[in-house]
Amino acid sequence: MFLTLFLESSIPPSADMTKQAPPFGYGYPSMQPASPMTDSSPSHGRYNQTGYQHLSQPFPNMSQLSAALGGLSGVPELEVEALRPVNLLQERNLLPHRPLDAPEPNLNADLKKANCSPDTFRCTLTNIPQTQALLNKARLPLGLLLHPFRDLAQLPVITSSTIVRCRSCRTYINPFVSFLDQRRWKCNLCYRVNDVPDEFMYNPVTRSYGEPHKRPEVQNSTVEFIASSDYMLRPPQPAVYLFVLDVSHNAMDAGYLDVFCQTLLENLDKIPGDTRTRVGFITFNSTIHFYNLHESLSQPQMLVVSDIDDIFIPTHDSLLVNLKESRELVRVLLTSLPAMFSQTRETHSALGPALQAAYKLMTSTGGRVSVFQTQLPTLGAGLLQSREDPNQRSSTKGVQHLGPATDFYKKLALDCSGQQIAVDLFLLSSQYSDLASLACVSKYSAGSIFYYPSLHHVHNPAQLDKFQKDLERYLTRKIGFEAVMRIRCTKGLSIHTFHGNFFVRSTDLLSLANVNPDSGFAVQMSIEESMADTSLACFQAALLYTSSKGKRRIRVHTLCLPVVSQLSDVYAGADVQAITCLLANMAIDRSISSSLSDARDALVNAVVDSLSAYKNTVSNLQQSGLIAPAALCLFPLYVLALLKQKALRTGTSTKLDERVFAMCEFKSQPLQQIMRTVHPDLYRLDTMSDQGALHLNDCIVPQPHLLHLTAEKLTREGAFLMDCGSVSPAMLCQMTEVPEKMNLTQIPELETPLSERLRALLAWLQDSRTFSSTLHVVKDDASAKTSFFQHLVEDRSESAFSYYEFLLHIQQQMSK
């Protein structure tokens, strides 16, 4: 996560802001000359008195709205509020004061209390339509967003010789099953009646007998079982880590190897594992170098394989060694590696052969391969040619080469997945490296992808600092090996598309050679049979994995949502953030399988279609303007923000590797991280007070209001904090007296009210994230200011609409 603290002294005068070229649109039909927005309208999307229309007729109150929507008797007030018509062209301040929470499903108190956390499991619709026809009428996508292995403060762990599951569909018993009596329970997914095993009659928590409904697995929607031998195809593997390091001249010039070796040395004792943990190292340039680290040696022994066309392993018993037994040799190697290659003149990169060697070395155990690459692979299998035309980076037409140039890396990844090997890729390159091809090795082996453009120890220390922090998190975060994840859902629902890094083993089973707490997944669903005979729909994700200490475990999450028959209820239960994230995943797929312009058109059409469908259902309210239900009032804003992201934007210079990496992030990040990237949280700090503050552990944490992402909200006298996810740059003001590029934890203990509030807020934001955080200072640095202003998605840019112009464009498309 990056936080941005921004000093307003670097904001140019507003007169300068107006000197922007008019937008040339998104390749959609241009707005008609009669549009209220003229070329003289202020740039950066500033709201003026004439821009936002004042309607003559008042909006309906709650009782009028309820009657107009068919009389929502018995429906909670929150759902009626979610259906309140909002005129987007009139209402200027749509953001809530605090970051948006997930909508609460309309369930009774007991079910709501037992339900899965939305941070783990979310659905795009918290009211599930009875039929596909009703879903089609709403013109909203149905899907799930999962963060299945996230770090949890509390997790019920159950050790039992009997794991109770449905005999028919194999659903794990959960809080939403029904007990017909003490001896029988009914599955909430397939409705099969099952017997309660004798052992399940005893409750280990209450130490009582005869109360199966009070067992922890029936009281908690997220649980973890210690699995029996029935869940093992082989003995649980040890934690095995292989590091594959680029040591070409380009790599040594960047200086990453010093940081890697030092960070690994400092964290050797924190790497997840036990006494069986094994490690190994391969380095490569034009040849492949293995390292014999057998504990009997006095120093590491390098073994060089120069025949990269026929890779072989020089010895099999001392290249992956027990970390505990060979720790000193590992330390010696890490201490000496940077100097060993500091004078190299080798400019070639045999990445493909190095990966083939890693695969052969890891086949017998499985584990994690961490690859560090700094350039385009130039030798051996998997070599690549430059495909980027720098002159086309600002193209408003098609973007070429978003897909891989070769299937070598995908095939290798599938081989790795079959042997329970995941490949994580760190790309540290200032030059084009064809990430579209290289990323396949991680995508299909359930690995992670990290990208640091322009990393250099002298010219870009900020990138090096981010790399170091990300690497520390990467080395020490929890890990699951040889994992599979299966998603089950209520009869009548079906899964048809998965998004994320994995290999699909069957229609509902994902193969995850590794699983980590920073990865997210998305699932598209459809309704195949009417669910008119049920009032609840349930979804269950079961993740079977081997812990770093060699225990086979099953983490189970169960989500329960109501089934509805009215279109108004479908809109009332729309989760706008989950919808946005699912559509982002779908748009990435569309841009690769079809074209970027098709993907952008599809996103705009999603807004047009959903608002048109809603307008048709409430037309008897006879409101003019651009009307959205309150639940979807941020939908156009989020879609506009998506269209301005590196992954999907046009008309702005975007390096191909940077675009592809942004696409990879959308496909593999959890919802909260995606939303912070799409629409960062912006706060004003110099006016913070204790009003509405949180009181946590004798500490007062201020809660400043969220600001719209527009330069209109910035002032010359203010200080502003932008929380923009894990990949974007960030900035800090002079008034807090914090030097440049300072880590959050290093903020000096200034005894001023503002500093105390700022420290409390930053610590709270840091504690609520799992990702590494950095605070940057920006004063008058042009490049940093540009990066900051690019996040102001409501403002007009040279190639994109302002938010108000985008609303007019949506209204125009709806009227066709």
PDB file of C-alpha atoms in Angstrom, residues 167-355:
ATOM      1  CA  ARG A 167     -23.176 -37.211   1.378  1.00  0.00           C
ATOM      2  CA  SER A 168     -24.490 -35.917  -1.932  1.00  0.00           C
ATOM      3  CA  CYS A 169     -22.754 -32.616  -2.839  1.00  0.00           C
ATOM      4  CA  ARG A 170     -19.905 -32.834  -0.277  1.00  0.00           C
ATOM      5  CA  THR A 171     -20.700 -29.437   1.265  1.00  0.00           C
ATOM      6  CA  TYR A 172     -19.078 -28.915   4.652  1.00  0.00           C
ATOM      7  CA  ILE A 173     -21.522 -28.483   7.529  1.00  0.00           C
ATOM      8  CA  ASN A 174     -21.948 -24.769   8.242  1.00  0.00           C
ATOM      9  CA  PRO A 175     -24.151 -22.242  10.090  1.00  0.00           C
ATOM     10  CA  PHE A 176     -26.828 -22.304   7.382  1.00  0.00           C
ATOM     11  CA  VAL A 177     -27.751 -25.980   7.441  1.00  0.00           C
ATOM     12  CA  SER A 178     -30.964 -26.919   9.239  1.00  0.00           C
ATOM     13  CA  PHE A 179     -31.220 -29.574  11.914  1.00  0.00           C
ATOM     14  CA  LEU A 180     -34.402 -31.621  11.568  1.00  0.00           C
ATOM     15  CA  ASP A 181     -33.629 -33.145  14.957  1.00  0.00           C
ATOM     16  CA  GLN A 182     -30.538 -34.087  16.941  1.00  0.00           C
ATOM     17  CA  ARG A 183     -29.730 -36.891  14.528  1.00  0.00           C
ATOM     18  CA  ARG A 184     -30.432 -35.371  11.106  1.00  0.00           C
ATOM     19  CA  TRP A 185     -29.348 -32.244   9.253  1.00  0.00           C
ATOM     20  CA  LYS A 186     -30.406 -30.854   5.881  1.00  0.00           C
ATOM     21  CA  CYS A 187     -27.794 -29.534   3.431  1.00  0.00           C
ATOM     22  CA  ASN A 188     -28.290 -25.872   2.552  1.00  0.00           C
ATOM     23  CA  LEU A 189     -26.927 -26.349  -0.985  1.00  0.00           C
ATOM     24  CA  CYS A 190     -28.542 -29.508  -2.353  1.00  0.00           C
ATOM     25  CA  TYR A 191     -31.189 -30.084   0.388  1.00  0.00           C
ATOM     26  CA  ARG A 192     -30.107 -33.688   1.037  1.00  0.00           C
ATOM     27  CA  VAL A 193     -30.941 -34.976   4.513  1.00  0.00           C
ATOM     28  CA  ASN A 194     -27.835 -36.357   6.261  1.00  0.00           C
ATOM     29  CA  ASP A 195     -27.233 -38.232   9.479  1.00  0.00           C
ATOM     30  CA  VAL A 196     -25.330 -36.597  12.334  1.00  0.00           C
ATOM     31  CA  PRO A 197     -22.302 -38.763  13.258  1.00  0.00           C
ATOM     32  CA  ASP A 198     -22.054 -39.848  16.880  1.00  0.00           C
ATOM     33  CA  GLU A 199     -18.825 -37.917  17.410  1.00  0.00           C
ATOM     34  CA  PHE A 200     -20.523 -34.731  16.260  1.00  0.00           C
ATOM     35  CA  MET A 201     -22.969 -34.988  19.146  1.00  0.00           C
ATOM     36  CA  TYR A 202     -20.183 -33.921  21.509  1.00  0.00           C
ATOM     37  CA  ASN A 203     -19.274 -30.224  21.588  1.00  0.00           C
ATOM     38  CA  PRO A 204     -15.580 -29.713  22.469  1.00  0.00           C
ATOM     39  CA  VAL A 205     -16.154 -26.035  23.271  1.00  0.00           C
ATOM     40  CA  THR A 206     -19.006 -26.431  25.756  1.00  0.00           C
ATOM     41  CA  ARG A 207     -17.941 -29.973  26.678  1.00  0.00           C
ATOM     42  CA  SER A 208     -21.557 -30.991  26.476  1.00  0.00           C
ATOM     43  CA  TYR A 209     -23.341 -33.818  24.646  1.00  0.00           C
ATOM     44  CA  GLY A 210     -26.411 -33.682  22.431  1.00  0.00           C
ATOM     45  CA  GLU A 211     -26.066 -30.144  21.003  1.00  0.00           C
ATOM     46  CA  PRO A 212     -24.664 -30.540  17.475  1.00  0.00           C
ATOM     47  CA  HIS A 213     -26.089 -27.150  16.477  1.00  0.00           C
ATOM     48  CA  LYS A 214     -23.679 -25.483  18.914  1.00  0.00           C
ATOM     49  CA  ARG A 215     -20.525 -27.009  17.473  1.00  0.00           C
ATOM     50  CA  PRO A 216     -17.953 -24.375  16.303  1.00  0.00           C
ATOM     51  CA  GLU A 217     -18.283 -25.418  12.632  1.00  0.00           C
ATOM     52  CA  VAL A 218     -22.021 -24.678  12.862  1.00  0.00           C
ATOM     53  CA  GLN A 219     -21.481 -21.409  14.696  1.00  0.00           C
ATOM     54  CA  ASN A 220     -18.820 -19.896  12.408  1.00  0.00           C
ATOM     55  CA  SER A 221     -18.953 -19.198   8.678  1.00  0.00           C
ATOM     56  CA  THR A 222     -15.143 -19.313   8.412  1.00  0.00           C
ATOM     57  CA  VAL A 223     -13.408 -22.307   9.971  1.00  0.00           C
ATOM     58  CA  GLU A 224     -10.275 -24.343   9.416  1.00  0.00           C
ATOM     59  CA  PHE A 225     -10.147 -28.114   9.776  1.00  0.00           C
ATOM     60  CA  ILE A 226      -7.047 -30.158  10.470  1.00  0.00           C
ATOM     61  CA  ALA A 227      -7.400 -32.694   7.662  1.00  0.00           C
ATOM     62  CA  SER A 228      -7.029 -36.425   8.014  1.00  0.00           C
ATOM     63  CA  SER A 229      -5.021 -38.715   5.722  1.00  0.00           C
ATOM     64  CA  ASP A 230      -8.137 -38.999   3.528  1.00  0.00           C
ATOM     65  CA  TYR A 231      -7.288 -35.552   2.175  1.00  0.00           C
ATOM     66  CA  MET A 232      -3.726 -36.449   1.166  1.00  0.00           C
ATOM     67  CA  LEU A 233      -2.487 -37.962  -2.084  1.00  0.00           C
ATOM     68  CA  ARG A 234       1.028 -38.089  -0.607  1.00  0.00           C
ATOM     69  CA  PRO A 235       2.680 -37.133   2.694  1.00  0.00           C
ATOM     70  CA  PRO A 236       2.533 -33.327   3.162  1.00  0.00           C
ATOM     71  CA  GLN A 237       5.477 -31.673   1.458  1.00  0.00           C
ATOM     72  CA  PRO A 238       8.035 -29.601   3.352  1.00  0.00           C
ATOM     73  CA  ALA A 239       8.368 -25.872   2.703  1.00  0.00           C
ATOM     74  CA  VAL A 240      10.740 -25.655  -0.276  1.00  0.00           C
ATOM     75  CA  TYR A 241      12.021 -22.353  -1.648  1.00  0.00           C
ATOM     76  CA  LEU A 242      14.159 -21.946  -4.770  1.00  0.00           C
ATOM     77  CA  PHE A 243      15.524 -18.539  -5.769  1.00  0.00           C
ATOM     78  CA  VAL A 244      16.369 -18.007  -9.458  1.00  0.00           C
ATOM     79  CA  LEU A 245      18.444 -14.846  -9.878  1.00  0.00           C
ATOM     80  CA  ASP A 246      19.378 -12.829 -12.969  1.00  0.00           C
ATOM     81  CA  VAL A 247      23.079 -11.912 -12.697  1.00  0.00           C
ATOM     82  CA  SER A 248      23.575 -10.340 -16.131  1.00  0.00           C
ATOM     83  CA  HIS A 249      25.322  -6.989 -16.510  1.00  0.00           C
ATOM     84  CA  ASN A 250      21.922  -5.285 -16.621  1.00  0.00           C
ATOM     85  CA  ALA A 251      20.941  -6.899 -13.325  1.00  0.00           C
ATOM     86  CA  MET A 252      24.150  -5.952 -11.567  1.00  0.00           C
ATOM     87  CA  ASP A 253      23.899  -2.371 -12.808  1.00  0.00           C
ATOM     88  CA  ALA A 254      20.380  -2.065 -11.349  1.00  0.00           C
ATOM     89  CA  GLY A 255      21.693  -3.086  -7.928  1.00  0.00           C
ATOM     90  CA  TYR A 256      18.787  -5.306  -6.940  1.00  0.00           C
ATOM     91  CA  LEU A 257      20.983  -8.258  -5.929  1.00  0.00           C
ATOM     92  CA  ASP A 258      22.496  -6.462  -2.919  1.00  0.00           C
ATOM     93  CA  VAL A 259      19.025  -5.640  -1.634  1.00  0.00           C
ATOM     94  CA  PHE A 260      17.786  -9.176  -2.267  1.00  0.00           C
ATOM     95  CA  CYS A 261      20.707 -10.827  -0.466  1.00  0.00           C
ATOM     96  CA  GLN A 262      20.574  -8.440   2.491  1.00  0.00           C
ATOM     97  CA  THR A 263      16.795  -8.752   2.894  1.00  0.00           C
ATOM     98  CA  LEU A 264      16.892 -12.537   2.707  1.00  0.00           C
ATOM     99  CA  LEU A 265      19.746 -12.638   5.232  1.00  0.00           C
ATOM    100  CA  GLU A 266      17.743 -10.508   7.653  1.00  0.00           C
ATOM    101  CA  ASN A 267      14.637 -12.650   7.257  1.00  0.00           C
ATOM    102  CA  LEU A 268      16.041 -16.194   7.092  1.00  0.00           C
ATOM    103  CA  ASP A 269      14.584 -16.973  10.522  1.00  0.00           C
ATOM    104  CA  LYS A 270      11.168 -15.583   9.547  1.00  0.00           C
ATOM    105  CA  ILE A 271      10.588 -17.627   6.397  1.00  0.00           C
ATOM    106  CA  PRO A 272       7.563 -19.894   6.984  1.00  0.00           C
ATOM    107  CA  GLY A 273       8.554 -23.480   7.624  1.00  0.00           C
ATOM    108  CA  ASP A 274       9.836 -25.982  10.169  1.00  0.00           C
ATOM    109  CA  THR A 275      12.855 -28.212  10.640  1.00  0.00           C
ATOM    110  CA  ARG A 276      12.230 -29.718   7.182  1.00  0.00           C
ATOM    111  CA  THR A 277      12.424 -26.384   5.288  1.00  0.00           C
ATOM    112  CA  ARG A 278      14.661 -26.528   2.218  1.00  0.00           C
ATOM    113  CA  VAL A 279      16.220 -23.789   0.106  1.00  0.00           C
ATOM    114  CA  GLY A 280      18.232 -23.569  -3.078  1.00  0.00           C
ATOM    115  CA  PHE A 281      19.701 -20.989  -5.456  1.00  0.00           C
ATOM    116  CA  ILE A 282      20.204 -20.746  -9.218  1.00  0.00           C
ATOM    117  CA  THR A 283      21.832 -17.774 -10.933  1.00  0.00           C
ATOM    118  CA  PHE A 284      21.865 -17.188 -14.671  1.00  0.00           C
ATOM    119  CA  ASN A 285      23.062 -14.966 -17.486  1.00  0.00           C
ATOM    120  CA  SER A 286      24.166 -16.739 -20.667  1.00  0.00           C
ATOM    121  CA  THR A 287      24.824 -19.883 -18.578  1.00  0.00           C
ATOM    122  CA  ILE A 288      23.118 -21.501 -15.609  1.00  0.00           C
ATOM    123  CA  HIS A 289      24.851 -21.678 -12.210  1.00  0.00           C
ATOM    124  CA  PHE A 290      23.848 -24.084  -9.444  1.00  0.00           C
ATOM    125  CA  TYR A 291      25.137 -23.979  -5.852  1.00  0.00           C
ATOM    126  CA  ASN A 292      26.119 -27.010  -3.819  1.00  0.00           C
ATOM    127  CA  LEU A 293      25.281 -26.121  -0.213  1.00  0.00           C
ATOM    128  CA  HIS A 294      25.759 -29.504   1.434  1.00  0.00           C
ATOM    129  CA  GLU A 295      26.414 -29.065   5.147  1.00  0.00           C
ATOM    130  CA  SER A 296      29.667 -31.049   4.882  1.00  0.00           C
ATOM    131  CA  LEU A 297      31.290 -28.366   2.693  1.00  0.00           C
ATOM    132  CA  SER A 298      33.380 -25.550   4.092  1.00  0.00           C
ATOM    133  CA  GLN A 299      32.041 -23.086   1.530  1.00  0.00           C
ATOM    134  CA  PRO A 300      29.418 -23.044  -1.261  1.00  0.00           C
ATOM    135  CA  GLN A 301      30.413 -24.714  -4.517  1.00  0.00           C
ATOM    136  CA  MET A 302      29.301 -23.235  -7.848  1.00  0.00           C
ATOM    137  CA  LEU A 303      28.392 -25.696 -10.620  1.00  0.00           C
ATOM    138  CA  VAL A 304      28.078 -24.157 -14.099  1.00  0.00           C
ATOM    139  CA  VAL A 305      25.972 -25.640 -16.914  1.00  0.00           C
ATOM    140  CA  SER A 306      26.764 -23.934 -20.202  1.00  0.00           C
ATOM    141  CA  ASP A 307      24.665 -26.179 -22.481  1.00  0.00           C
ATOM    142  CA  ILE A 308      21.420 -24.244 -22.184  1.00  0.00           C
ATOM    143  CA  ASP A 309      19.779 -26.201 -25.013  1.00  0.00           C
ATOM    144  CA  ASP A 310      19.858 -29.421 -23.010  1.00  0.00           C
ATOM    145  CA  ILE A 311      19.582 -28.465 -19.364  1.00  0.00           C
ATOM    146  CA  PHE A 312      20.526 -31.090 -16.783  1.00  0.00           C
ATOM    147  CA  ILE A 313      20.896 -31.059 -13.006  1.00  0.00           C
ATOM    148  CA  PRO A 314      24.571 -31.579 -12.087  1.00  0.00           C
ATOM    149  CA  THR A 315      23.740 -33.174  -8.727  1.00  0.00           C
ATOM    150  CA  HIS A 316      20.398 -33.920  -7.110  1.00  0.00           C
ATOM    151  CA  ASP A 317      21.187 -34.269  -3.411  1.00  0.00           C
ATOM    152  CA  SER A 318      22.843 -30.990  -2.425  1.00  0.00           C
ATOM    153  CA  LEU A 319      21.228 -28.194  -4.477  1.00  0.00           C
ATOM    154  CA  LEU A 320      18.057 -28.041  -2.372  1.00  0.00           C
ATOM    155  CA  VAL A 321      19.321 -28.256   1.193  1.00  0.00           C
ATOM    156  CA  ASN A 322      17.841 -28.266   4.672  1.00  0.00           C
ATOM    157  CA  LEU A 323      17.915 -24.653   5.805  1.00  0.00           C
ATOM    158  CA  LYS A 324      18.623 -25.516   9.430  1.00  0.00           C
ATOM    159  CA  GLU A 325      21.547 -27.809   8.591  1.00  0.00           C
ATOM    160  CA  SER A 326      23.113 -25.594   5.898  1.00  0.00           C
ATOM    161  CA  ARG A 327      22.266 -22.178   7.344  1.00  0.00           C
ATOM    162  CA  GLU A 328      25.870 -20.986   7.576  1.00  0.00           C
ATOM    163  CA  LEU A 329      26.605 -21.954   3.962  1.00  0.00           C
ATOM    164  CA  VAL A 330      23.453 -20.103   2.874  1.00  0.00           C
ATOM    165  CA  ARG A 331      24.666 -17.036   4.776  1.00  0.00           C
ATOM    166  CA  VAL A 332      28.081 -17.242   3.150  1.00  0.00           C
ATOM    167  CA  LEU A 333      26.521 -17.511  -0.312  1.00  0.00           C
ATOM    168  CA  LEU A 334      24.195 -14.546   0.220  1.00  0.00           C
ATOM    169  CA  THR A 335      27.050 -12.448   1.546  1.00  0.00           C
ATOM    170  CA  SER A 336      29.320 -13.216  -1.410  1.00  0.00           C
ATOM    171  CA  LEU A 337      26.843 -13.350  -4.353  1.00  0.00           C
ATOM    172  CA  PRO A 338      26.816  -9.615  -5.262  1.00  0.00           C
ATOM    173  CA  ALA A 339      30.610  -9.444  -5.439  1.00  0.00           C
ATOM    174  CA  MET A 340      30.842 -12.663  -7.479  1.00  0.00           C
ATOM    175  CA  PHE A 341      29.133 -11.034 -10.468  1.00  0.00           C
ATOM    176  CA  SER A 342      29.907  -7.345  -9.908  1.00  0.00           C
ATOM    177  CA  GLN A 343      32.332  -7.194 -12.837  1.00  0.00           C
ATOM    178  CA  THR A 344      30.364  -9.353 -15.262  1.00  0.00           C
ATOM    179  CA  ARG A 345      30.144  -8.308 -18.902  1.00  0.00           C
ATOM    180  CA  GLU A 346      27.491 -10.894 -19.767  1.00  0.00           C
ATOM    181  CA  THR A 347      24.548  -9.080 -21.346  1.00  0.00           C
ATOM    182  CA  HIS A 348      22.447 -12.104 -22.300  1.00  0.00           C
ATOM    183  CA  SER A 349      19.619 -13.679 -20.328  1.00  0.00           C
ATOM    184  CA  ALA A 350      18.808 -17.393 -20.528  1.00  0.00           C
ATOM    185  CA  LEU A 351      15.632 -17.170 -18.448  1.00  0.00           C
ATOM    186  CA  GLY A 352      13.848 -20.050 -20.170  1.00  0.00           C
ATOM    187  CA  PRO A 353      16.615 -22.596 -19.538  1.00  0.00           C
ATOM    188  CA  ALA A 354      16.917 -21.339 -15.927  1.00  0.00           C
ATOM    189  CA  LEU A 355      13.200 -22.020 -15.433  1.00  0.00           C
TER     190      LEU A 355
END
